[in-house]
PDB file of C-alpha atoms in Angstrom:
ATOM      1  CA  MET A   1      29.596 -70.210  38.899  1.00 62.00           C
ATOM      2  CA  GLN A   2      32.490 -67.776  38.698  1.00 69.00           C
ATOM      3  CA  ARG A   3      36.078 -68.879  38.792  1.00 73.00           C
ATOM      4  CA  PHE A   4      39.009 -66.485  38.783  1.00 75.00           C
ATOM      5  CA  VAL A   5      42.409 -67.381  37.389  1.00 79.00           C
ATOM      6  CA  SER A   6      45.593 -65.378  37.574  1.00 75.00           C
ATOM      7  CA  VAL A   7      47.600 -67.341  35.000  1.00 83.00           C
ATOM      8  CA  LYS A   8      46.636 -67.227  31.311  1.00 84.00           C
ATOM      9  CA  GLU A   9      47.492 -70.879  30.729  1.00 87.00           C
ATOM     10  CA  ILE A  10      45.104 -71.995  33.471  1.00 90.00           C
ATOM     11  CA  GLY A  11      42.362 -69.822  32.011  1.00 90.00           C
ATOM     12  CA  LEU A  12      42.915 -71.454  28.649  1.00 91.00           C
ATOM     13  CA  VAL A  13      42.649 -74.934  30.167  1.00 92.00           C
ATOM     14  CA  LEU A  14      39.449 -74.026  32.049  1.00 92.00           C
ATOM     15  CA  TYR A  15      37.817 -72.121  29.158  1.00 93.00           C
ATOM     16  CA  PRO A  16      36.203 -75.207  27.569  1.00 94.00           C
ATOM     17  CA  ASP A  17      34.854 -76.383  30.942  1.00 92.00           C
ATOM     18  CA  TYR A  18      33.344 -73.056  32.003  1.00 90.00           C
ATOM     19  CA  ILE A  19      32.574 -71.221  28.786  1.00 91.00           C
ATOM     20  CA  ASN A  20      32.895 -73.724  25.921  1.00 93.00           C
ATOM     21  CA  ASP A  21      31.756 -71.387  23.179  1.00 95.00           C
ATOM     22  CA  GLN A  22      32.739 -71.010  19.535  1.00 96.00           C
ATOM     23  CA  TRP A  23      36.094 -69.474  20.515  1.00 97.00           C
ATOM     24  CA  VAL A  24      37.702 -72.541  22.139  1.00 97.00           C
ATOM     25  CA  GLU A  25      39.485 -73.658  18.975  1.00 97.00           C
ATOM     26  CA  TYR A  26      40.600 -70.116  18.111  1.00 98.00           C
ATOM     27  CA  LEU A  27      42.108 -69.541  21.565  1.00 96.00           C
ATOM     28  CA  ASN A  28      43.878 -72.912  21.574  1.00 96.00           C
ATOM     29  CA  THR A  29      45.282 -72.281  18.103  1.00 97.00           C
ATOM     30  CA  VAL A  30      46.538 -68.816  19.050  1.00 97.00           C
ATOM     31  CA  TYR A  31      48.190 -70.184  22.174  1.00 95.00           C
ATOM     32  CA  THR A  32      49.787 -73.271  20.652  1.00 96.00           C
ATOM     33  CA  HIS A  33      50.969 -71.637  17.449  1.00 97.00           C
ATOM     34  CA  VAL A  34      51.631 -67.985  18.216  1.00 97.00           C
ATOM     35  CA  LYS A  35      53.118 -68.481  21.677  1.00 95.00           C
ATOM     36  CA  LEU A  36      54.461 -72.012  21.866  1.00 96.00           C
ATOM     37  CA  ARG A  37      55.502 -72.828  18.292  1.00 97.00           C
ATOM     38  CA  TRP A  38      56.407 -69.425  16.906  1.00 98.00           C
ATOM     39  CA  GLY A  39      57.442 -67.676  20.119  1.00 97.00           C
ATOM     40  CA  TYR A  40      55.568 -64.514  19.020  1.00 96.00           C
ATOM     41  CA  VAL A  41      57.854 -64.282  15.956  1.00 97.00           C
ATOM     42  CA  LEU A  42      56.416 -64.101  12.438  1.00 97.00           C
ATOM     43  CA  PRO A  43      56.602 -67.582  10.956  1.00 97.00           C
ATOM     44  CA  ARG A  44      58.698 -68.175   7.836  1.00 97.00           C
ATOM     45  CA  LYS A  45      56.686 -70.964   6.224  1.00 98.00           C
ATOM     46  CA  GLN A  46      53.867 -69.833   3.947  1.00 98.00           C
ATOM     47  CA  GLU A  47      51.391 -72.310   5.460  1.00 98.00           C
ATOM     48  CA  ASN A  48      52.075 -70.867   8.911  1.00 98.00           C
ATOM     49  CA  ARG A  49      51.750 -67.328   7.595  1.00 98.00           C
ATOM     50  CA  ALA A  50      48.408 -68.266   6.077  1.00 98.00           C
ATOM     51  CA  LEU A  51      47.300 -69.602   9.477  1.00 98.00           C
ATOM     52  CA  LEU A  52      48.476 -66.418  11.180  1.00 98.00           C
ATOM     53  CA  ARG A  53      46.539 -64.367   8.630  1.00 98.00           C
ATOM     54  CA  ARG A  54      43.349 -66.358   9.384  1.00 98.00           C
ATOM     55  CA  LEU A  55      43.878 -65.877  13.118  1.00 98.00           C
ATOM     56  CA  CYS A  56      44.346 -62.138  12.655  1.00 98.00           C
ATOM     57  CA  GLU A  57      41.137 -61.976  10.615  1.00 98.00           C
ATOM     58  CA  GLN A  58      39.245 -63.494  13.574  1.00 98.00           C
ATOM     59  CA  THR A  59      40.859 -61.405  16.290  1.00 97.00           C
ATOM     60  CA  LEU A  60      38.634 -58.319  16.102  1.00 97.00           C
ATOM     61  CA  GLU A  61      35.505 -60.469  16.280  1.00 98.00           C
ATOM     62  CA  PHE A  62      36.870 -62.296  19.338  1.00 97.00           C
ATOM     63  CA  GLU A  63      37.849 -59.035  21.034  1.00 97.00           C
ATOM     64  CA  ASN A  64      34.366 -57.631  20.487  1.00 96.00           C
ATOM     65  CA  HIS A  65      32.842 -60.852  21.840  1.00 96.00           C
ATOM     66  CA  PHE A  66      35.055 -60.604  24.917  1.00 94.00           C
ATOM     67  CA  LEU A  67      34.172 -56.947  25.484  1.00 96.00           C
ATOM     68  CA  VAL A  68      30.437 -57.743  25.393  1.00 95.00           C
ATOM     69  CA  CYS A  69      30.949 -60.510  27.980  1.00 93.00           C
ATOM     70  CA  TYR A  70      33.213 -58.291  30.084  1.00 94.00           C
ATOM     71  CA  ARG A  71      30.643 -55.482  30.014  1.00 96.00           C
ATOM     72  CA  THR A  72      28.000 -57.831  31.422  1.00 95.00           C
ATOM     73  CA  TYR A  73      30.404 -58.958  34.136  1.00 94.00           C
ATOM     74  CA  LEU A  74      31.402 -55.410  35.107  1.00 96.00           C
ATOM     75  CA  LEU A  75      27.775 -54.299  35.250  1.00 96.00           C
ATOM     76  CA  SER A  76      27.014 -57.170  37.618  1.00 95.00           C
ATOM     77  CA  LEU A  77      29.882 -56.040  39.861  1.00 95.00           C
ATOM     78  CA  LEU A  78      28.712 -52.422  39.807  1.00 93.00           C
ATOM     79  CA  ARG A  79      25.226 -53.500  40.846  1.00 94.00           C
ATOM     80  CA  SER A  80      26.432 -55.764  43.622  1.00 93.00           C
ATOM     81  CA  LYS A  81      26.472 -54.623  47.223  1.00 90.00           C
ATOM     82  CA  ASN A  82      30.128 -55.563  47.606  1.00 93.00           C
ATOM     83  CA  GLN A  83      32.264 -52.428  47.813  1.00 93.00           C
ATOM     84  CA  ASP A  84      35.441 -54.194  46.639  1.00 94.00           C
ATOM     85  CA  SER A  85      33.607 -55.529  43.591  1.00 94.00           C
ATOM     86  CA  GLN A  86      32.205 -52.096  42.823  1.00 94.00           C
ATOM     87  CA  ASN A  87      35.638 -50.502  43.143  1.00 94.00           C
ATOM     88  CA  PHE A  88      37.154 -53.140  40.877  1.00 95.00           C
ATOM     89  CA  ALA A  89      34.491 -52.483  38.239  1.00 95.00           C
ATOM     90  CA  ILE A  90      34.951 -48.717  38.496  1.00 94.00           C
ATOM     91  CA  ASP A  91      38.707 -49.098  38.034  1.00 94.00           C
ATOM     92  CA  ARG A  92      38.252 -51.361  35.000  1.00 95.00           C
ATOM     93  CA  LEU A  93      35.704 -49.012  33.454  1.00 93.00           C
ATOM     94  CA  ALA A  94      38.276 -46.236  33.706  1.00 90.00           C
ATOM     95  CA  GLU A  95      40.395 -48.360  31.344  1.00 93.00           C
ATOM     96  CA  VAL A  96      37.715 -49.828  29.059  1.00 92.00           C
ATOM     97  CA  HIS A  97      35.109 -47.350  27.880  1.00 90.00           C
ATOM     98  CA  TYR A  98      31.616 -48.531  26.988  1.00 93.00           C
ATOM     99  CA  PRO A  99      29.786 -45.607  25.391  1.00 90.00           C
ATOM    100  CA  ASP A 100      26.257 -46.501  26.412  1.00 91.00           C
ATOM    101  CA  ASP A 101      23.735 -45.166  28.885  1.00 94.00           C
ATOM    102  CA  GLU A 102      23.355 -48.377  30.883  1.00 94.00           C
ATOM    103  CA  VAL A 103      27.020 -48.415  31.874  1.00 93.00           C
ATOM    104  CA  HIS A 104      26.992 -44.671  32.545  1.00 93.00           C
ATOM    105  CA  VAL A 105      23.955 -44.902  34.853  1.00 93.00           C
ATOM    106  CA  ALA A 106      25.359 -47.967  36.667  1.00 93.00           C
ATOM    107  CA  LEU A 107      28.658 -46.150  37.213  1.00 91.00           C
ATOM    108  CA  LEU A 108      26.939 -43.066  38.611  1.00 91.00           C
ATOM    109  CA  THR A 109      24.751 -45.181  40.887  1.00 90.00           C
ATOM    110  CA  ALA A 110      27.714 -47.198  42.208  1.00 89.00           C
ATOM    111  CA  CYS A 111      29.745 -44.048  42.837  1.00 87.00           C
ATOM    112  CA  GLU A 112      26.857 -42.438  44.707  1.00 87.00           C
ATOM    113  CA  GLU A 113      26.442 -45.549  46.874  1.00 83.00           C
ATOM    114  CA  LEU A 114      30.144 -45.681  47.663  1.00 81.00           C
ATOM    115  CA  HIS A 115      30.147 -42.031  48.811  1.00 81.00           C
ATOM    116  CA  ARG A 116      27.201 -42.372  51.187  1.00 76.00           C
TER     117      ARG A 116
END
């Protein structure tokens, strides 16, 4: 089941219910500490700086995880018969580049279908 959210906070609340993977704790920690407690400002206390350092060390791995999931989602939209979904995926793939043949072929196929 897909659920779309337009507010980050709602997505964070729903993440454990819909995805519930190994990143739940990381995302909650980033939100509660970086945004709410520190207000996006570097913390002064050493213990908080150590936490921020650990979060930063995990960020690339989370971003790569997200991009793999997002790729799967965009491919499903490209292969759908819904023109709005295909257009959305094409627009997103103009912003996020996946250098593999599967995405390239799906993009070409979707573009050909849209121009028929």
